[in-house]
Coordinates of C-alpha atoms and ligand atoms in Angstrom, one line a residue:
M175 CA -15.3 -16.4 -24.9
D176 CA -15.4 -20.0 -26.1
S177 CA -13.2 -21.5 -28.8
L178 CA -13.6 -24.4 -31.1
L179 CA -10.8 -27.0 -31.2
I180 CA -11.3 -28.9 -34.5
K181 CA -8.9 -31.9 -35.7
G182 CA -9.3 -32.0 -39.5
G183 CA -9.5 -35.0 -41.7
A184 CA -12.5 -36.9 -40.1
H185 CA -15.0 -37.8 -42.7
L186 CA -18.6 -36.7 -41.7
E187 CA -21.2 -39.4 -41.9
G188 CA -24.8 -39.5 -41.0
E189 CA -27.9 -37.1 -40.7
V190 CA -28.2 -33.5 -39.5
S191 CA -31.2 -31.4 -39.1
V192 CA -31.6 -27.6 -39.8
A193 CA -33.0 -25.5 -37.3
G194 CA -35.4 -22.7 -38.0
A195 CA -34.4 -19.6 -39.8
K196 CA -32.7 -17.1 -37.5
N197 CA -33.3 -14.1 -40.2
A198 CA -37.0 -15.0 -40.1
C199 CA -37.2 -15.2 -36.5
L200 CA -35.9 -11.6 -35.8
P201 CA -38.6 -9.7 -37.7
I202 CA -41.2 -12.3 -36.7
F203 CA -40.5 -11.7 -33.0
A204 CA -40.8 -8.0 -33.8
A205 CA -44.1 -8.5 -35.5
T206 CA -45.6 -9.9 -32.4
L207 CA -45.6 -6.3 -31.0
L208 CA -48.2 -5.2 -33.5
T209 CA -51.0 -6.9 -31.4
D210 CA -52.0 -7.0 -27.6
Q211 CA -53.0 -10.7 -28.2
K212 CA -50.8 -13.6 -27.6
C213 CA -48.5 -15.0 -30.5
V214 CA -47.0 -18.5 -30.5
L215 CA -43.9 -19.1 -32.4
K216 CA -42.7 -22.7 -33.1
N217 CA -39.5 -24.1 -34.6
V218 CA -37.5 -21.3 -33.1
P219 CA -33.7 -22.1 -33.1
E220 CA -31.7 -21.9 -29.7
L221 CA -29.5 -19.0 -30.7
S222 CA -28.0 -16.2 -28.8
D223 CA -29.5 -13.9 -31.3
V224 CA -32.9 -15.2 -30.8
R225 CA -32.3 -14.8 -27.0
F226 CA -31.5 -11.5 -27.5
M227 CA -34.4 -10.7 -29.5
A228 CA -36.6 -12.1 -26.9
E229 CA -34.8 -10.0 -24.4
I230 CA -35.5 -7.0 -26.4
V231 CA -39.2 -7.4 -27.0
A232 CA -39.5 -8.1 -23.2
E233 CA -37.7 -4.8 -22.4
M234 CA -40.2 -3.2 -24.8
G235 CA -42.8 -4.4 -22.6
A236 CA -44.1 -7.8 -23.9
E237 CA -44.8 -10.8 -21.7
V238 CA -42.2 -13.4 -23.1
S239 CA -41.9 -17.0 -22.4
N240 CA -40.1 -20.2 -23.5
P241 CA -42.4 -23.1 -22.5
A242 CA -40.8 -25.9 -24.7
K243 CA -37.7 -26.2 -26.6
G244 CA -38.2 -24.2 -29.8
V245 CA -41.6 -22.6 -28.8
W246 CA -42.0 -18.9 -27.6
E247 CA -45.1 -17.1 -26.5
I248 CA -45.1 -13.4 -26.6
Q249 CA -48.0 -11.0 -25.6
A250 CA -47.5 -7.3 -25.8
K251 CA -50.3 -5.8 -24.0
N252 CA -48.3 -2.8 -23.1
L253 CA -45.5 -1.3 -25.4
S254 CA -42.8 1.5 -24.9
H255 CA -42.3 3.4 -28.0
V256 CA -38.7 4.1 -27.1
A257 CA -35.9 1.4 -27.8
P258 CA -32.7 2.8 -26.2
Y259 CA -29.2 2.5 -27.5
D260 CA -28.4 0.0 -24.7
L261 CA -30.8 -2.4 -26.2
V262 CA -30.5 -1.8 -30.0
R263 CA -26.7 -2.2 -29.9
K264 CA -27.0 -5.9 -28.6
M265 CA -28.1 -6.6 -32.1
R266 CA -28.6 -4.8 -35.5
A267 CA -31.7 -6.6 -36.2
S268 CA -33.5 -4.8 -33.4
I269 CA -33.9 -2.0 -36.1
C270 CA -37.0 -4.5 -36.8
L271 CA -38.8 -2.7 -34.0
L272 CA -39.2 0.5 -35.9
G273 CA -42.1 -0.9 -38.3
P274 CA -44.2 -2.5 -35.4
L275 CA -43.9 0.4 -33.0
T276 CA -44.7 3.1 -35.9
A277 CA -47.9 1.0 -36.7
R278 CA -49.1 0.1 -33.2
L279 CA -48.2 3.3 -31.3
R280 CA -48.2 5.9 -34.2
K281 CA -44.9 6.9 -32.7
A282 CA -41.4 5.5 -32.4
E283 CA -37.8 6.3 -31.2
V284 CA -35.6 3.7 -32.1
S285 CA -31.8 4.2 -31.5
L286 CA -29.6 4.0 -34.8
P287 CA -27.8 0.7 -34.5
G288 CA -24.3 1.8 -35.4
G289 CA -21.4 0.2 -37.1
C290 CA -20.9 -3.2 -38.4
V291 CA -17.8 -5.3 -39.2
I292 CA -19.2 -6.7 -42.6
G293 CA -19.5 -3.2 -43.9
A294 CA -21.6 0.0 -43.9
R295 CA -25.1 -0.9 -43.1
P296 CA -27.1 2.4 -43.7
V297 CA -30.9 2.4 -42.9
D298 CA -31.8 5.4 -45.4
L299 CA -34.3 3.1 -47.3
H300 CA -36.1 2.4 -44.0
I301 CA -36.6 6.1 -43.4
K302 CA -37.5 6.6 -47.0
G303 CA -40.1 4.0 -46.8
L304 CA -41.6 5.4 -43.6
R305 CA -41.7 8.8 -45.0
A306 CA -43.6 7.8 -48.1
L307 CA -46.1 6.3 -45.7
G308 CA -46.7 9.9 -44.5
C309 CA -44.7 9.7 -41.4
G310 CA -42.5 12.5 -40.1
V311 CA -39.1 11.1 -39.4
E312 CA -36.3 12.9 -37.6
I313 CA -32.8 11.7 -36.6
E314 CA -32.3 13.2 -33.2
R315 CA -29.8 12.4 -30.1
G316 CA -28.8 9.1 -32.2
F317 CA -32.4 8.1 -32.5
I318 CA -34.8 7.6 -35.5
C319 CA -37.8 9.4 -34.3
V320 CA -41.2 8.7 -36.1
D321 CA -44.2 10.6 -35.8
A322 CA -46.9 8.4 -37.6
K323 CA -50.2 10.2 -36.6
K324 CA -50.7 10.8 -40.4
M325 CA -49.6 7.5 -41.6
R326 CA -51.6 6.1 -44.6
G327 CA -50.9 3.7 -47.6
A328 CA -48.6 4.7 -50.5
Q329 CA -46.7 3.6 -53.5
I330 CA -43.1 3.0 -52.4
Y331 CA -40.1 2.2 -54.4
L332 CA -37.8 0.5 -51.9
G333 CA -34.5 -0.2 -53.7
G334 CA -31.2 1.2 -53.2
R335 CA -27.6 1.1 -54.5
F336 CA -27.2 -2.7 -53.5
G337 CA -30.9 -3.7 -54.6
S338 CA -33.4 -4.4 -52.1
T339 CA -33.4 -4.4 -48.4
V340 CA -34.5 -7.3 -46.2
T341 CA -35.2 -5.8 -42.9
G342 CA -36.2 -2.6 -44.8
T343 CA -38.9 -4.7 -46.4
A344 CA -39.8 -6.1 -43.0
N345 CA -40.2 -2.7 -41.5
I346 CA -42.2 -1.2 -44.0
V347 CA -44.5 -4.0 -44.6
M348 CA -45.1 -4.2 -40.7
A349 CA -45.8 -0.5 -40.7
A350 CA -48.1 -0.7 -43.8
V351 CA -50.4 -3.5 -42.5
L352 CA -51.8 -1.2 -40.0
A353 CA -51.7 2.0 -42.3
P354 CA -55.1 3.1 -43.8
G355 CA -55.4 2.6 -47.4
T356 CA -53.3 0.5 -49.8
T357 CA -49.5 0.2 -49.8
V358 CA -47.7 -0.9 -53.0
I359 CA -44.0 -1.7 -52.3
E360 CA -41.9 -2.0 -55.5
N361 CA -38.5 -3.8 -55.3
A362 CA -39.3 -5.4 -52.1
A363 CA -37.0 -8.2 -50.8
C364 CA -38.1 -11.6 -52.0
E365 CA -36.1 -13.6 -49.2
P366 CA -37.9 -16.6 -48.0
E367 CA -37.7 -15.0 -44.6
I368 CA -39.6 -11.8 -45.6
T369 CA -42.3 -14.4 -47.3
D370 CA -42.3 -16.2 -43.9
M371 CA -42.9 -13.0 -42.1
C372 CA -45.8 -12.1 -44.3
K373 CA -47.3 -15.6 -43.7
M374 CA -47.2 -15.0 -40.1
L375 CA -48.6 -11.4 -40.6
S376 CA -51.5 -12.8 -42.5
G377 CA -52.1 -15.3 -39.8
M378 CA -52.7 -12.2 -37.6
G379 CA -55.2 -10.5 -39.9
A380 CA -53.0 -8.6 -42.2
I381 CA -53.8 -8.5 -45.9
I382 CA -50.7 -8.9 -48.0
D383 CA -50.6 -10.0 -51.7
G384 CA -47.5 -11.0 -53.7
A385 CA -45.6 -12.3 -50.6
G386 CA -42.2 -13.7 -52.3
S387 CA -42.3 -11.3 -55.3
P388 CA -40.8 -8.0 -55.8
T389 CA -44.2 -6.1 -55.6
L390 CA -46.1 -6.4 -52.3
T391 CA -49.7 -4.7 -52.1
I392 CA -50.8 -4.5 -48.5
T393 CA -54.3 -3.4 -47.5
G394 CA -54.3 -1.8 -44.1
V395 CA -56.4 -3.0 -41.5
S396 CA -57.4 -1.5 -38.0
K397 CA -56.1 -4.1 -35.8
L398 CA -54.3 -7.5 -35.9
G399 CA -54.8 -10.4 -33.5
G400 CA -52.7 -13.3 -32.2
T401 CA -51.4 -16.2 -34.1
E402 CA -49.5 -19.4 -34.2
H403 CA -46.7 -19.7 -36.6
T404 CA -43.9 -22.2 -37.3
V405 CA -40.8 -20.7 -38.5
L406 CA -39.3 -22.1 -42.0
P407 CA -35.9 -24.0 -42.0
D408 CA -32.7 -22.0 -42.3
R409 CA -31.5 -22.1 -45.8
I410 CA -28.2 -20.5 -45.0
E411 CA -27.6 -23.1 -42.2
A412 CA -28.7 -25.9 -44.8
G413 CA -26.1 -24.4 -47.3
T414 CA -23.5 -24.2 -44.6
W415 CA -23.9 -28.0 -43.9
I416 CA -23.4 -28.8 -47.5
A417 CA -20.3 -26.9 -47.5
L418 CA -19.1 -28.5 -44.2
A419 CA -19.9 -32.1 -45.4
A420 CA -18.2 -31.4 -48.7
A421 CA -15.2 -30.0 -47.1
A422 CA -15.0 -33.1 -44.9
R423 CA -15.7 -35.4 -47.9
G424 CA -18.6 -36.7 -46.1
K425 CA -21.7 -38.5 -46.7
V426 CA -24.5 -36.7 -45.1
L427 CA -28.2 -36.3 -45.3
I428 CA -29.1 -32.8 -44.5
K429 CA -32.7 -32.7 -43.5
G430 CA -34.8 -29.4 -43.9
A431 CA -32.5 -28.4 -46.8
Q432 CA -35.3 -27.0 -49.2
K433 CA -34.1 -27.2 -52.6
K434 CA -36.6 -24.3 -53.4
H435 CA -34.9 -21.8 -51.3
L436 CA -31.4 -23.0 -52.4
G437 CA -31.5 -22.5 -56.1
S438 CA -28.7 -20.2 -56.7
F439 CA -26.3 -22.3 -54.2
L440 CA -27.1 -25.5 -55.6
D441 CA -26.5 -24.2 -59.3
V442 CA -22.8 -23.0 -58.0
L443 CA -22.3 -26.4 -56.5
E444 CA -23.4 -28.2 -59.6
R445 CA -20.9 -26.3 -61.7
A446 CA -18.3 -27.1 -59.2
E447 CA -19.3 -30.7 -59.7
C448 CA -20.0 -31.1 -55.9
P449 CA -21.9 -34.5 -55.6
F450 CA -25.3 -33.9 -54.1
E451 CA -28.9 -34.9 -54.8
T452 CA -32.1 -33.7 -53.5
R453 CA -34.3 -36.1 -51.5
G454 CA -38.1 -35.1 -51.5
N455 CA -38.8 -31.6 -51.1
S456 CA -36.8 -30.9 -47.9
S457 CA -33.6 -33.1 -47.7
I458 CA -30.3 -32.9 -49.6
F459 CA -27.8 -35.9 -49.6
I460 CA -24.3 -35.2 -50.3
D461 CA -21.7 -38.0 -50.8
A462 CA -18.3 -36.2 -51.3
S463 CA -16.1 -39.3 -50.6
S464 CA -14.7 -39.2 -54.2
M465 CA -15.4 -35.6 -55.1
R466 CA -13.0 -33.4 -57.6
L467 CA -14.3 -29.9 -57.1
K468 CA -14.1 -27.6 -60.1
P469 CA -13.5 -23.9 -59.6
V470 CA -16.3 -21.7 -60.1
E471 CA -17.3 -17.9 -60.6
A472 CA -20.2 -16.6 -58.3
T473 CA -21.4 -13.4 -57.5
T474 CA -23.7 -12.5 -54.3
L475 CA -27.0 -10.9 -55.2
P476 CA -30.3 -10.3 -53.5
Y477 CA -32.6 -13.6 -53.5
P478 CA -33.0 -15.5 -55.7
G479 CA -29.3 -14.9 -56.4
F480 CA -26.4 -16.2 -54.7
P481 CA -26.7 -15.3 -51.0
T482 CA -24.1 -13.0 -49.6
D483 CA -24.7 -15.1 -46.2
L484 CA -23.1 -18.2 -48.0
Q485 CA -20.2 -16.4 -49.7
A486 CA -17.7 -16.9 -47.2
Q487 CA -18.6 -20.6 -46.9
L488 CA -18.1 -21.0 -50.5
C489 CA -14.8 -19.2 -50.5
A490 CA -13.5 -21.7 -47.9
L491 CA -15.0 -24.7 -49.8
M492 CA -13.2 -23.4 -53.3
T493 CA -9.8 -23.7 -51.5
Q494 CA -10.4 -27.3 -52.2
A495 CA -11.2 -26.8 -56.1
N496 CA -8.7 -27.7 -58.7
G497 CA -8.2 -24.2 -60.5
I498 CA -8.9 -20.4 -59.9
S499 CA -12.3 -19.4 -58.5
V500 CA -13.7 -15.9 -58.6
I501 CA -16.2 -15.0 -55.8
T502 CA -17.5 -11.4 -56.2
E503 CA -19.5 -9.7 -53.2
R504 CA -22.4 -7.3 -54.5
I505 CA -24.2 -6.9 -51.2
Y506 CA -21.5 -6.1 -48.7
P507 CA -18.3 -5.4 -50.9
E508 CA -16.0 -5.3 -47.7
R509 CA -17.5 -8.9 -46.4
F510 CA -14.1 -10.6 -46.5
M511 CA -12.7 -10.8 -43.1
H512 CA -12.5 -14.6 -43.6
V513 CA -9.9 -14.1 -46.3
P514 CA -6.8 -13.4 -44.1
E515 CA -7.6 -16.1 -41.5
L516 CA -8.1 -18.6 -44.3
C517 CA -4.9 -17.4 -45.8
R518 CA -3.2 -18.3 -42.4
M519 CA -4.4 -21.7 -42.8
G520 CA -2.6 -22.0 -46.2
A521 CA -5.2 -20.8 -48.5
N522 CA -4.1 -18.8 -51.7
I523 CA -6.7 -16.0 -52.0
V524 CA -6.1 -12.5 -53.2
R525 CA -8.6 -9.5 -52.9
E526 CA -9.3 -7.7 -56.2
G527 CA -11.9 -4.9 -55.2
P528 CA -15.2 -6.8 -54.4
S529 CA -13.8 -10.1 -55.5
A530 CA -11.8 -13.0 -54.0
I531 CA -9.7 -14.8 -56.4
I532 CA -9.0 -18.2 -54.9
S533 CA -6.4 -20.5 -56.3
G534 CA -6.7 -24.1 -55.5
K535 CA -6.3 -26.7 -54.6
T536 CA -4.3 -25.9 -51.5
K537 CA -3.4 -28.0 -48.7
L538 CA -4.7 -26.3 -45.6
S539 CA -3.1 -26.6 -42.4
G540 CA -4.4 -26.1 -38.9
A541 CA -3.7 -22.8 -37.2
P542 CA -5.1 -20.7 -34.5
V543 CA -7.6 -18.4 -36.1
M544 CA -10.1 -15.8 -35.1
A545 CA -14.0 -15.4 -36.0
S546 CA -14.9 -12.2 -36.7
D547 CA -18.6 -12.5 -37.8
L548 CA -21.1 -15.2 -38.1
R549 CA -20.6 -16.4 -41.7
A550 CA -16.7 -15.8 -41.5
S551 CA -16.8 -18.1 -38.5
A552 CA -18.5 -20.7 -40.6
A553 CA -16.1 -20.5 -43.0
L554 CA -13.3 -21.1 -40.6
V555 CA -15.0 -24.2 -39.5
I556 CA -15.3 -25.5 -43.1
A557 CA -11.5 -24.9 -43.6
A558 CA -10.8 -26.5 -40.3
L559 CA -12.5 -29.8 -41.4
A560 CA -10.5 -29.8 -44.5
A561 CA -7.1 -29.0 -42.9
K562 CA -4.6 -31.2 -41.7
G563 CA -4.0 -31.0 -37.8
E564 CA -5.6 -28.8 -35.3
T565 CA -7.4 -25.4 -35.9
L566 CA -8.4 -23.5 -32.9
V567 CA -11.3 -21.0 -33.8
S568 CA -11.5 -18.5 -31.1
R569 CA -14.4 -16.0 -30.3
I570 CA -17.2 -18.5 -31.5
Y571 CA -19.8 -16.4 -29.7
H572 CA -20.4 -15.4 -33.4
L573 CA -21.0 -18.9 -34.4
D574 CA -23.5 -19.3 -31.6
R575 CA -25.3 -16.2 -32.8
G576 CA -26.5 -18.2 -35.9
Y577 CA -25.9 -22.0 -35.7
D578 CA -28.0 -24.0 -33.4
S579 CA -25.6 -26.6 -31.6
I580 CA -23.2 -26.7 -34.5
D581 CA -20.4 -28.4 -32.1
R582 CA -22.8 -31.0 -31.1
K583 CA -24.1 -31.6 -34.7
L584 CA -20.7 -31.8 -36.0
A585 CA -19.5 -34.3 -33.3
E586 CA -22.6 -36.5 -34.0
L587 CA -21.5 -36.7 -37.6
G588 CA -18.1 -37.9 -36.5
A589 CA -16.0 -34.5 -36.6
K590 CA -13.2 -34.3 -33.9
V591 CA -14.5 -31.0 -32.3
E592 CA -14.2 -29.8 -28.9
R593 CA -15.8 -26.8 -27.1
I594 CA -13.2 -25.0 -25.0
K595 CA -14.8 -23.1 -22.3
N596 CA -13.2 -19.8 -21.4
P597 CA -14.3 -18.4 -18.1
D598 CA -13.6 -15.0 -19.4
Ligands
EPU676 N1 -28.9 -0.9 -47.6 C1 -29.1 0.5 -48.1 N2 -29.9 1.2 -47.3 C2 -30.8 0.8 -46.3 C3 -30.6 -0.7 -46.1 C4 -29.9 -1.5 -46.9 O1 -28.2 0.9 -48.9 O2 -31.6 1.3 -45.7 C5 -27.9 -1.9 -48.5 C6 -27.0 -2.4 -47.4 O3 -25.9 -1.7 -47.0 C7 -26.5 -3.7 -48.2 C8 -27.9 -3.9 -49.1 O4 -28.6 -2.7 -49.2 O5 -25.6 -3.4 -49.3 C9 -28.7 -5.2 -48.3 O6 -29.0 -5.0 -47.1 P1 -30.3 -5.5 -46.2 O7 -30.9 -4.3 -45.9 O8 -30.9 -6.4 -47.2 O9 -29.5 -6.3 -45.2 P2 -30.1 -6.5 -43.7 O10 -31.6 -6.5 -43.7 O11 -29.5 -5.5 -42.7 C10 -30.2 -9.1 -43.7 C11 -29.8 -10.2 -43.0 C12 -28.2 -10.4 -43.0 C13 -27.9 -10.4 -44.7 C14 -28.6 -9.3 -45.5 C15 -28.4 -9.7 -47.0 C16 -31.3 -10.2 -41.1 C17 -31.5 -10.0 -39.7 N3 -30.1 -10.0 -41.6 O12 -29.7 -7.7 -43.3 O13 -27.8 -11.4 -42.4 O14 -26.6 -10.6 -45.0 O15 -30.0 -9.4 -45.1 O16 -29.0 -10.8 -47.3 O17 -32.2 -10.6 -41.8 C18 -26.3 -13.0 -41.4 O18 -27.2 -13.7 -41.2 O19 -25.1 -13.3 -41.2 C19 -26.7 -11.5 -41.9 C20 -25.7 -10.6 -41.6

């Protein structure tokens, strides 16, 4: 398992480009299984999660190739309806196979994904949605078994205790596009990644109204065809770069940072008096050389609220604000694995139920720390840039799951960072 050795204190300077969105690619790779025609995907990031997803669709029977950097071609002439545990356990997002297999084969057996370090991640809403579409759904031998012979359009309320569901919406949309009749999904996820998937499905011939809003109306069609689709830029990577640049007191132009997808995060940064400006529609420039951060209160919520996938990064940045910040997690109330590690670097953070109370400004000091999930790892890198001395972040395979070439990009901006290869 590789580690990242980071020497804090370097001021980042230059330009960085955001890659394609991981959380759009995963359902989009699954969506290619809805047709026997070829789909061409562009602006696909080079991430281990994407490679896993490519392996998974290949195992399901698709022909998969990666003819050029960022380009993937997928054609699923033949398709198995069974996604075994060995495949699904590689990555939770493989639950996104459920919708396409159900729609195309009218039957599916997808292993339940199992536990996750960021908290309970049930799939009851995915099952509720499929049942509403007239499918028989049983849990047997650890599998979600779907019989979709009688599938047809329906009115579905897809909200749960924590609001809408991102991959749940993806699954029900992917099932409904081939279900006879009209489906209306209420409280659908509005995340830009779901809108991007809907755009791709429309390119394949699906009829979807309301993408990006909480009400989706889908008119089922009998067949979908191939398409070419360019994946949208990753808003979470963009937000992470803003936090990295701020923590390193940098002057950085972040290309591919779309203001329209970062509204709630930018609002928090404005309140924190973090000095950034938007440049055109798709770049943000930050000059943090003389920044004095103010503390903030922020609460994670489904889009367009503050994203849970930027909560850890904000916690790390707020250790550098002058005063007490309160960051509350309403999507995954246990998603605070970064807190004890940040405290090992000198942060003053206490947990109070689903909130982290961060007293700043603290002098951080480099230490050996352990990455536990993707966004917690990003928080540790942010803290390492602000810290005095060296931080060794181990288990960075988590970072490689979601950040395309983060060590190279950091080094190009002037960070003192070295990937230490571990033969194990
Ligand atoms: N939930 C239910 N029942 C369900 C599904 C979800 O109660 O059937 C709850 C979850 O427990 C959670 C909330 O609803 O409290 C939202 O979960 P959601 O289903 O939206 O999460 P997800 O689709 O499994 C995606 C992203 C996550 C991101 C969340 C929230 C992908 C592949 N994953 O997960 O991304 O945190 O939405 O925005 O899109 C990451 O990139 O680091 C990551 C974890």
